[in-house]
Amino acid sequence: MNSLFLISFPVAFSLVSLAAGGLASSNPLMAAAVFLPAGVWVFSLRRHWEPGMGIGLALVVVLAGLGMWTRMPVWAAYGAVLAGLLGWDIYGLQVRAGYAVDDDARWAFVRRHLVRLGLWLAASLGLGAFSLLGHVRFSFNQAFLLIVLILAGIGLMVSWLRKRGKSTSV
Amino acid sequence: MPRLILIGGLLYLLLMAGLGSLNAGMLSLALPLAAYLLLGFWSSPESSHLTAERHLSAERITPDGEVQVTLRVTNHGPAVESVLIKDTLPGFLEVSEGAASQLVSLKRGETLEWEYTLRGRRGFHVFSHLDVTISDQFGIFSQTHRLPTPGQLLVLPVVPRLWQVKIRPRVTRIYSGTIPARTGGAGLEYFGTREYQPGDSPRWINWRAMARHEHMIYSNEFEQERVADIGIILDGRRRVNEFPGGQSLFEYSVLAAASLSSTFLSTGNHVGLLIFSQYVKWVMPGYGKFQAEKIMQALARAEIGDSLALSGLEIPSRLLPPHSQLVVVSPLIPEDVENLVKIRRSGYPLIVISPDPISYEERISGGGLAVETAARTLRLRRALTIRQLRHIGIQVVDWDVTQPFEQVAQHGLGRVPAHLQSLGRGGRL
């Protein structure tokens, strides 16, 4: 029940965010298209069909991308992608944690995953907040350069963390 | 891998669409996906340094028995955050306690040991490997490996105990046993009366016959009991055993073969087994417990196959000399009559144990007028087939599998039919 809520909440948030973005951009077709990933997700959750969750996520991302093209507010599209990815990830976590036999092992796995997920959420929200709340307006070239820098920065950080992890892993 | 393809594909799509449409917002949507991928990459495993061992508490169990499987997986490399270990089991085995899969994280040098309990139906399984999937915490960068963990498990068939099976083959072996040998001598059953010979026990003297003939002394003779050569033929053809919905009569045939071989061997006979399915498989005739074990192992491994007719069936006379007793366990179809007649004519006394396929199929079909009509027609054909076989001296036991085999065998094989009893008996005055 709890895991269903944990999955349903971000999934619903993602759909509502996408629909609200569609309405805010006076694009009712986009708002109506939300029913497509909604249907796929509901079907997948009811039938425990794992690939369906991925299909739902892909639909949300594609709709958010199209929304950005039709002047949907960035917060709505960004929120939809973020929440959709979160829901998809928690569903995968639920499936994989089901293989753990021992309760302690399961909770340790879930805890470690949630910490990692929190880290990712904080980073993504930080980047989102930076672009939204700071009212930063970039030209395309500036935005592209910034994204390349961000990706390179995260990549360098990750490779440094991996090296550090290898030398300290016991 | 599909998770990586999904996230990577969406990231690529957003980046390409953003670059193509010169839309900065679209590019910004790629950031959460990129962060997710990179975070997964952070903890992705480099290569597997896992080894595994398997221990089974028993390699041979009965269907009501259980076996404990102990698995030990050791990580000789760097720590791995997510290790999913799955032990693949065949359909005839089920986990009764514990689980055949595990999700754990393993530190460097750490060993995971876990146990689970299996039980199952008849069958044979070779455990060759464990499927191990190591991945990062998000399950994006994963690698699947097979760790060799050899082992094997044999689930023997059920063996109902039979009280006695009476057979009368024409030829027996020289060792004493329980099969009437059609020869006078020491024994229990009256065989005939002959002239007294020096050395005969006074208790054998037939006083009534002596009273009727002056100056003559007669002795009773008893039928010798010896062991016999017996061949059990198990029909494993798919076309006669398998029914719609994966239902099969073969398990019943195996049960009957196991029960008969066990009974014959326990009374000292020389028993062999032939399984006629995809290929013809022989268990050479032999005596005793060792032979019983060989036959049980062969029956545990027996599977149905695609052979079509019994016509390919040849009984090598060096294994089972003519006049040895043959027992065929087969659901029977009318086309088999010709081949069974051929075997009978080559000198082998034949008993056919036939699990009734019509009642079985009628039951699994769920009834109905059409089914009932078809069953009635098929029953007539089966009755005709059985009559043809009986007509040429083949003893047929028609077994409705809802009845316990012990009961049916007791009724059908507990005594020799009258028309076979008279064959080869000694002379009577």
XYZ file of C-alpha atoms in Angstrom:
599
model
C 0.000 0.000 0.000
C 2.799 2.390 0.969
C 4.864 1.536 -2.080
C 1.791 2.040 -4.289
C 1.330 5.490 -2.770
C 5.027 6.224 -3.237
C 4.695 5.366 -6.911
C 1.266 6.900 -7.518
C 2.092 10.248 -5.974
C 4.953 11.245 -8.310
C 3.119 9.687 -11.258
C 0.006 11.763 -10.526
C 2.146 14.833 -9.908
C 3.842 14.356 -13.256
C 0.525 14.062 -15.100
C -1.067 17.010 -13.290
C 2.008 19.129 -13.928
C 1.907 18.273 -17.633
C -1.840 18.957 -17.854
C -1.478 22.251 -15.952
C 1.359 23.256 -18.291
C -0.801 22.446 -21.310
C -3.666 24.553 -19.960
C -1.322 27.387 -18.963
C 0.004 27.502 -22.504
C -3.580 27.509 -23.877
C -2.976 24.117 -25.425
C -5.940 21.919 -24.397
C -4.798 19.205 -26.790
C -1.620 18.828 -24.763
C -3.668 18.687 -21.551
C -5.878 15.976 -23.081
C -2.841 14.017 -24.299
C -1.958 13.449 -20.650
C -4.539 10.668 -20.626
C -2.232 8.619 -22.855
C 0.622 8.157 -20.341
C -1.971 8.102 -17.552
C -3.688 5.114 -19.155
C -0.412 3.299 -19.744
C 0.732 3.883 -16.172
C -2.560 2.836 -14.592
C -2.609 -0.315 -16.735
C 1.018 -1.091 -15.834
C 0.443 -0.577 -12.131
C -2.680 -2.733 -12.102
C -1.134 -5.520 -14.178
C 2.392 -5.229 -12.730
C 3.713 -4.732 -16.251
C 7.201 -3.335 -15.797
C 7.881 -2.207 -19.406
C 4.647 -0.185 -19.293
C 6.126 2.127 -16.660
C 9.021 2.869 -19.010
C 6.616 3.487 -21.892
C 4.642 5.900 -19.695
C 7.833 7.754 -18.785
C 8.863 7.977 -22.438
C 5.431 9.416 -23.318
C 5.684 12.021 -20.542
C 9.165 13.086 -21.652
C 8.075 13.321 -25.289
C 4.965 15.332 -24.331
C 7.055 17.620 -22.118
C 9.480 18.152 -25.012
C 6.612 18.954 -27.347
C 5.238 21.248 -24.671
C 8.483 23.161 -24.557
C 8.163 23.621 -28.287
C 4.637 24.996 -27.883
C 5.661 27.431 -25.136
C 4.620 25.407 -22.121
C 5.983 26.893 -18.871
C 9.374 25.375 -18.048
C 8.336 24.595 -14.439
C 5.477 22.412 -15.669
C 7.528 20.407 -18.179
C 10.498 20.132 -15.830
C 8.270 19.038 -12.935
C 6.541 16.462 -15.135
C 9.839 14.899 -16.257
C 11.275 14.954 -12.744
C 8.202 13.394 -11.113
C 7.745 10.874 -13.932
C 11.327 9.717 -13.597
C 10.877 9.511 -9.835
C 7.755 7.340 -10.159
C 9.409 5.063 -12.708
C 12.464 4.681 -10.495
C 10.435 3.853 -7.368
C 8.501 1.236 -9.310
C 11.794 -0.362 -10.400
C 13.012 -0.159 -6.813
C 9.888 -1.956 -5.611
C 10.383 -4.730 -8.163
C 14.060 -5.237 -7.366
C 13.595 -4.974 -3.604
C 11.057 -7.790 -3.908
C 13.951 -10.168 -4.606
C 15.527 -9.486 -1.233
C 14.611 -12.316 1.090
C 15.878 -10.843 4.283
C 13.992 -7.793 5.644
C 17.213 -6.198 6.856
C 18.813 -6.564 3.425
C 15.695 -5.141 1.796
C 15.603 -2.088 4.031
C 19.325 -1.512 3.654
C 18.893 -1.651 -0.130
C 15.875 0.673 -0.089
C 17.559 3.118 2.287
C 20.694 3.293 0.157
C 18.581 3.781 -2.950
C 16.486 6.527 -1.393
C 19.614 8.385 -0.271
C 20.941 8.235 -3.825
C 17.570 9.274 -5.183
C 17.422 12.179 -2.741
C 20.810 13.290 -3.973
C 19.621 13.175 -7.555
C 16.371 14.977 -6.701
C 18.235 17.723 -4.847
C 20.635 18.203 -7.769
C 17.817 18.270 -10.312
C 15.651 20.597 -8.244
C 18.661 22.820 -7.617
C 19.309 23.138 -11.309
C 15.623 23.710 -11.955
C 15.345 26.326 -9.228
C 18.456 28.022 -10.516
C 16.919 28.488 -13.932
C 13.397 29.318 -12.708
C 13.662 31.289 -9.483
C 16.737 33.177 -10.554
C 14.828 34.392 -13.600
C 17.893 33.625 -15.618
C 17.373 34.235 -19.296
C 19.920 32.737 -21.614
C 20.208 32.759 -25.317
C 20.336 29.308 -26.917
C 24.107 29.405 -27.327
C 24.572 30.394 -23.679
C 22.177 27.672 -22.492
C 23.898 25.054 -24.632
C 27.307 26.059 -23.327
C 25.999 25.974 -19.761
C 24.547 22.489 -20.215
C 27.779 21.205 -21.717
C 29.663 22.671 -18.756
C 27.208 21.171 -16.269
C 27.392 17.725 -17.869
C 31.186 17.879 -18.024
C 31.291 19.014 -14.390
C 29.006 16.233 -13.194
C 30.949 13.736 -15.286
C 34.270 14.802 -13.762
C 32.771 14.702 -10.290
C 31.380 11.224 -10.857
C 34.653 9.853 -12.192
C 36.459 11.356 -9.190
C 33.933 9.769 -6.827
C 34.307 6.417 -8.582
C 38.096 6.524 -8.230
C 37.732 7.458 -4.590
C 35.152 4.732 -4.044
C 37.421 2.103 -5.617
C 40.359 3.020 -3.425
C 38.271 2.995 -0.234
C 35.823 0.153 -0.928
C 36.177 -2.629 1.622
C 20.227 -2.794 -20.151
C 16.670 -1.723 -21.089
C 16.740 0.897 -18.324
C 19.966 2.303 -19.767
C 18.475 2.260 -23.265
C 15.328 4.038 -22.077
C 17.053 6.831 -20.141
C 19.909 7.149 -22.653
C 17.455 7.201 -25.560
C 15.259 9.872 -23.973
C 18.321 11.968 -23.114
C 19.603 11.674 -26.667
C 16.159 12.523 -28.042
C 15.840 15.672 -25.918
C 19.366 16.831 -26.738
C 18.880 16.284 -30.462
C 15.434 17.899 -30.443
C 16.764 20.834 -28.408
C 19.703 21.326 -30.745
C 17.543 20.880 -33.805
C 14.889 23.347 -32.701
C 17.356 25.694 -30.947
C 15.130 25.389 -27.856
C 16.991 25.955 -24.582
C 14.003 24.783 -22.501
C 14.067 21.437 -24.215
C 17.761 21.108 -23.437
C 17.081 21.892 -19.806
C 14.661 18.938 -19.651
C 17.638 16.688 -20.375
C 19.345 17.710 -17.144
C 17.430 15.416 -14.719
C 17.961 12.476 -17.063
C 21.663 13.220 -17.419
C 22.041 13.580 -13.656
C 20.236 10.278 -13.147
C 22.504 8.487 -15.621
C 25.660 9.954 -14.183
C 24.632 9.098 -10.638
C 24.073 5.521 -11.775
C 27.427 5.528 -13.538
C 29.062 6.662 -10.284
C 28.312 3.341 -8.595
C 28.305 1.104 -11.670
C 30.262 -2.139 -11.245
C 33.378 -2.588 -13.350
C 33.576 -6.340 -13.639
C 32.437 -9.369 -11.749
C 34.775 -11.110 -9.367
C 32.172 -13.368 -7.883
C 32.469 -17.081 -7.295
C 29.737 -19.436 -6.163
C 29.393 -22.853 -4.581
C 26.377 -25.080 -4.217
C 25.655 -27.826 -1.739
C 22.612 -30.108 -1.814
C 21.580 -31.983 1.330
C 20.567 -34.931 -0.882
C 20.908 -35.759 -4.546
C 18.078 -38.265 -4.598
C 14.700 -37.753 -2.987
C 11.216 -39.198 -3.141
C 8.279 -36.969 -4.138
C 7.316 -36.426 -0.502
C 10.902 -35.600 0.466
C 12.674 -32.270 0.572
C 16.179 -31.171 -0.221
C 18.011 -28.220 1.255
C 20.070 -26.162 -1.174
C 22.911 -24.116 0.291
C 24.469 -21.457 -1.903
C 27.593 -19.508 -1.096
C 28.585 -16.486 -3.185
C 31.876 -14.694 -2.526
C 32.932 -11.336 -3.891
C 36.685 -11.262 -4.596
C 36.612 -7.849 -6.258
C 35.526 -4.316 -5.303
C 32.240 -3.761 -3.486
C 29.098 -4.180 -5.595
C 25.993 -2.259 -4.586
C 23.361 -4.442 -6.117
C 23.770 -8.162 -6.759
C 20.702 -10.044 -7.924
C 21.255 -13.789 -7.734
C 18.728 -16.157 -9.286
C 18.786 -19.926 -9.190
C 16.836 -21.199 -12.188
C 14.602 -24.160 -11.384
C 12.739 -26.499 -13.712
C 8.945 -26.719 -13.648
C 8.803 -29.925 -11.619
C 10.599 -28.412 -8.637
C 9.137 -25.864 -6.262
C 10.554 -23.895 -3.380
C 8.890 -24.938 -0.139
C 10.875 -22.730 2.188
C 13.087 -19.711 1.567
C 13.654 -18.249 -1.886
C 15.676 -19.196 -4.941
C 16.682 -15.589 -5.596
C 18.412 -12.941 -3.546
C 19.138 -9.245 -3.830
C 22.124 -8.158 -1.787
C 25.068 -5.837 -1.782
C 28.484 -7.399 -1.360
C 31.568 -5.737 0.042
C 35.048 -6.747 -1.013
C 35.779 -10.245 0.273
C 32.260 -10.663 1.675
C 30.565 -14.053 1.418
C 26.817 -14.501 1.197
C 25.418 -17.837 2.287
C 21.780 -18.702 2.064
C 19.594 -21.759 2.073
C 16.298 -22.720 0.618
C 14.298 -25.912 0.531
C 13.010 -27.682 -2.564
C 10.477 -30.367 -3.179
C 9.078 -31.636 -6.417
C 7.488 -34.169 -8.643
C 9.315 -36.945 -10.491
C 12.226 -35.708 -12.582
C 15.926 -35.114 -12.946
C 17.606 -31.727 -12.942
C 21.203 -30.690 -13.425
C 22.010 -27.439 -11.646
C 24.654 -25.920 -13.865
C 24.876 -22.261 -12.866
C 23.554 -19.291 -10.947
C 22.363 -16.236 -12.870
C 23.960 -13.187 -11.295
C 23.160 -9.621 -12.299
C 25.395 -6.947 -10.810
C 24.397 -3.331 -11.237
C 24.536 0.150 -9.806
C 21.985 1.294 -7.258
C 19.581 2.505 -9.954
C 19.896 -0.697 -11.974
C 21.022 1.195 -15.077
C 24.485 -0.188 -15.722
C 24.066 -3.890 -15.230
C 26.024 -6.979 -16.187
C 24.694 -10.508 -16.175
C 26.987 -13.427 -15.466
C 26.595 -17.148 -15.074
C 28.494 -18.574 -12.156
C 29.057 -22.316 -12.535
C 27.592 -24.217 -9.585
C 27.327 -27.881 -10.553
C 24.869 -30.166 -8.837
C 22.112 -32.583 -9.659
C 18.855 -33.679 -8.131
C 16.847 -36.776 -8.824
C 13.233 -36.979 -7.695
C 12.248 -40.624 -7.832
C 8.769 -41.749 -8.857
C 6.143 -42.882 -6.390
C 6.283 -46.662 -5.870
C 3.000 -48.183 -4.651
C 3.587 -51.529 -2.938
C 1.867 -54.485 -4.553
C 0.940 -57.566 -2.563
C 1.706 -60.030 -5.333
C 1.772 -60.248 -9.102
C 1.134 -63.697 -10.508
C 2.802 -64.446 -13.811
C 3.460 -67.709 -15.627
C 6.231 -67.336 -18.209
C 7.066 -70.500 -20.125
C 10.752 -70.278 -19.320
C 12.297 -69.552 -15.945
C 15.830 -69.315 -14.670
C 17.514 -71.966 -12.551
C 17.474 -70.001 -9.289
C 14.624 -70.580 -6.898
C 12.055 -67.830 -6.656
C 8.310 -67.384 -6.608
C 7.329 -67.967 -10.240
C 5.826 -71.423 -10.960
C 8.329 -73.094 -13.262
C 6.016 -75.663 -14.986
C 8.436 -78.347 -13.761
C 7.892 -80.900 -11.060
C 10.133 -80.945 -8.022
C 10.314 -79.350 -4.597
C 7.722 -76.661 -4.149
C 4.420 -75.838 -2.526
C 1.738 -76.205 -5.192
C 0.588 -79.658 -6.320
C 1.931 -80.377 -9.812
C 1.248 -84.042 -10.559
C 1.656 -87.668 -9.486
C 4.406 -90.003 -10.619
C 5.912 -93.325 -9.706
C 7.783 -93.359 -6.435
C 11.514 -92.909 -6.797
C 14.123 -93.735 -4.211
C 14.853 -90.628 -2.160
C 11.268 -89.337 -2.245
C 10.015 -88.281 1.147
C 7.408 -90.667 2.625
C 5.233 -87.590 3.147
C 4.966 -87.213 -0.627
C 3.474 -90.669 -1.134
C 0.012 -90.468 -2.686
C -1.802 -93.119 -0.621
C -5.034 -92.931 -2.588
C -3.323 -93.569 -5.923
C -1.328 -96.397 -4.342
C -4.541 -97.991 -3.052
C -6.010 -98.044 -6.545
C -2.937 -99.697 -8.131
C -1.535 -102.853 -6.604
C 2.239 -103.258 -6.327
C 2.799 -99.634 -7.317
C 3.829 -96.705 -5.175
C 3.095 -93.175 -6.309
C 4.492 -89.887 -5.093
C 3.065 -86.436 -5.413
C 5.119 -83.933 -7.311
C 5.146 -80.221 -6.598
C 5.716 -77.365 -8.968
C 9.117 -75.784 -8.694
C 9.218 -72.035 -8.122
C 11.989 -70.124 -9.741
C 12.920 -66.655 -10.828
C 12.090 -65.409 -14.298
C 13.320 -62.952 -16.898
C 10.921 -60.033 -17.001
C 11.004 -57.068 -19.328
C 8.947 -53.976 -18.552
C 8.216 -51.779 -21.557
C 7.123 -48.231 -20.778
C 5.338 -46.485 -23.623
C 6.379 -42.825 -23.608
C 4.970 -41.750 -26.959
C 3.594 -38.246 -26.910
C 0.670 -39.098 -29.169
C -0.788 -41.600 -26.724
C 0.150 -39.909 -23.451
C -0.387 -36.202 -23.903
C -3.718 -34.397 -23.946
C -4.786 -30.792 -24.473
C -3.781 -28.365 -21.755
C -0.484 -30.102 -21.040
C -2.239 -32.962 -19.200
C -0.478 -36.295 -19.419
C -1.101 -39.917 -18.549
C 2.605 -40.617 -18.548
C 3.010 -40.085 -14.810
C 0.521 -42.888 -14.214
C 2.412 -45.167 -16.591
C 5.661 -44.384 -14.780
C 4.002 -45.143 -11.454
C 2.795 -48.511 -12.738
C 6.221 -49.370 -14.178
C 7.937 -48.391 -10.923
C 5.533 -50.420 -8.856
C 5.796 -53.536 -11.024
C 9.579 -53.436 -11.333
C 9.922 -53.002 -7.590
C 7.605 -55.942 -6.918
C 9.305 -58.237 -9.431
C 12.775 -57.371 -8.166
C 11.779 -57.843 -4.538
C 10.860 -61.458 -5.353
C 14.273 -62.085 -6.877
C 13.463 -61.853 -10.581
C 15.754 -60.745 -13.382
C 14.144 -57.503 -14.502
C 14.931 -55.084 -17.316
C 13.239 -51.875 -18.427
C 12.713 -50.406 -21.854
C 11.476 -46.839 -22.248
C 9.997 -46.191 -25.656
C 9.726 -42.441 -26.225
C 11.946 -40.202 -28.360
C 14.493 -43.001 -28.440
C 14.450 -46.540 -27.159
C 16.263 -46.665 -23.857
C 17.164 -49.942 -22.194
C 18.053 -50.669 -18.617
C 19.750 -54.044 -18.976
C 18.100 -56.816 -17.002
C 19.548 -57.485 -13.587
C 18.795 -58.592 -10.054
C 18.491 -56.973 -6.677
C 18.608 -53.572 -5.082
C 21.245 -52.194 -7.400
C 19.030 -52.985 -10.379
C 16.047 -51.443 -8.572
C 18.044 -48.248 -8.148
C 19.038 -48.240 -11.835
C 15.426 -48.674 -12.903
C 14.188 -45.972 -10.511
C 16.802 -43.546 -11.857
C 15.786 -44.323 -15.429
C 12.123 -43.815 -14.539
C 12.924 -40.535 -12.780
C 14.529 -39.265 -15.984
C 11.890 -40.672 -18.327
C 10.150 -38.139 -20.546
C 7.634 -38.428 -23.300
C 8.951 -38.285 -26.855
C 7.844 -38.133 -30.443
C 8.062 -41.746 -31.586
C 4.927 -42.646 -33.499
C 4.374 -46.398 -33.498
C 5.496 -49.415 -31.533
C 6.620 -50.912 -34.857
C 10.199 -49.850 -34.177
C 10.195 -51.940 -31.035
C 12.557 -54.902 -31.174
C 13.188 -57.125 -28.188
C 16.824 -58.326 -28.337
C 16.807 -62.021 -27.489
C 20.233 -61.794 -25.839
C 18.673 -59.482 -23.229
C 15.323 -61.173 -22.853
C 15.227 -64.706 -24.229
C 12.015 -65.748 -25.996
C 9.306 -66.893 -23.565
C 10.447 -64.356 -20.960
C 7.602 -62.398 -19.439
C 6.985 -58.953 -20.943
C 4.860 -56.274 -19.304
C 3.886 -53.379 -21.537
C 2.611 -50.219 -19.818
C 0.793 -48.250 -22.464
C -2.465 -46.300 -22.893
C -2.901 -48.323 -26.139
C -4.253 -47.224 -29.472
C -5.793 -49.560 -32.057
C -2.695 -49.331 -34.284
C -0.636 -50.973 -31.538
C -2.480 -54.274 -31.813
C -0.473 -55.455 -34.795
C 2.861 -54.822 -33.095
C 1.784 -56.402 -29.829
C 0.555 -59.447 -31.722
C 3.949 -59.643 -33.434
C 5.718 -59.618 -30.063
C 3.312 -62.235 -28.709
C 3.871 -64.446 -31.752
C 7.627 -64.269 -31.310
C 7.075 -66.215 -28.109
C 6.855 -63.661 -25.344
C 3.975 -63.974 -22.886
C 2.583 -60.470 -22.603
C 0.778 -58.480 -19.950
C -0.499 -55.051 -20.958
C -1.203 -52.491 -18.231
C -3.253 -49.822 -19.939
C -4.101 -46.535 -18.188
C -7.467 -45.638 -19.717
C -6.953 -42.516 -21.871
C -10.652 -42.096 -22.681
C -11.935 -41.732 -19.116
C -8.977 -39.488 -18.405
C -9.598 -37.192 -21.359
C -13.338 -37.168 -20.699
C -12.683 -36.023 -17.166
C -10.253 -33.267 -18.118
C -12.544 -32.118 -20.946
C -15.253 -31.332 -18.408
C -18.091 -33.395 -19.876
C -20.914 -32.258 -22.159
C -23.041 -34.084 -24.705
C -20.453 -33.966 -27.501
C -17.704 -35.222 -25.194
C -19.908 -38.013 -23.880
C -20.821 -39.152 -27.390
C -17.206 -39.094 -28.516
C -16.150 -40.965 -25.369
C -18.780 -43.649 -25.974
C -17.524 -44.214 -29.522
C -13.908 -44.316 -28.432
C -14.739 -46.679 -25.598
C -16.212 -49.118 -28.092
C -13.028 -48.977 -30.146
C -10.927 -49.491 -27.032
C -13.030 -52.428 -25.920
C -12.540 -53.968 -29.346
C -8.766 -53.415 -29.153
C -8.604 -55.011 -25.709
C -10.749 -57.941 -26.878
C -8.437 -58.513 -29.860
C -5.445 -58.605 -27.536
C -7.096 -60.955 -25.071
C -8.137 -63.192 -27.931
C -4.521 -63.977 -28.781
C -3.573 -64.655 -25.172
C -2.405 -61.243 -24.024
C -3.439 -60.412 -20.478
C -4.777 -56.839 -20.405
C -5.383 -54.773 -17.283
C -7.608 -51.826 -18.135
C -6.798 -49.160 -15.552
C -9.087 -46.221 -14.901
C -6.534 -43.933 -13.287
C -9.024 -42.630 -10.721
C -8.566 -46.032 -9.057
C -5.357 -46.671 -7.085
C -2.931 -48.804 -9.058
C -2.437 -51.208 -6.130
C -6.145 -52.009 -6.166
C -6.333 -52.469 -9.929
C -3.141 -54.559 -10.018
C -4.354 -56.708 -7.153
C -7.555 -57.415 -9.010
C -6.042 -57.852 -12.462
C -2.701 -59.472 -11.668
C -3.380 -61.160 -8.329
C -4.163 -64.444 -10.073
C -3.311 -65.961 -13.429
C -6.318 -65.998 -15.798
C -7.919 -69.405 -16.278
C -6.914 -69.703 -19.930
C -3.262 -69.188 -19.021
C -3.303 -71.385 -15.917
C -3.680 -74.590 -17.889
C -0.656 -73.980 -20.108
C 2.220 -76.317 -19.356
C 0.791 -77.898 -16.231
C 2.014 -81.338 -15.233
C -0.022 -84.486 -15.898
C -2.647 -85.642 -13.399
C -3.970 -89.090 -12.789
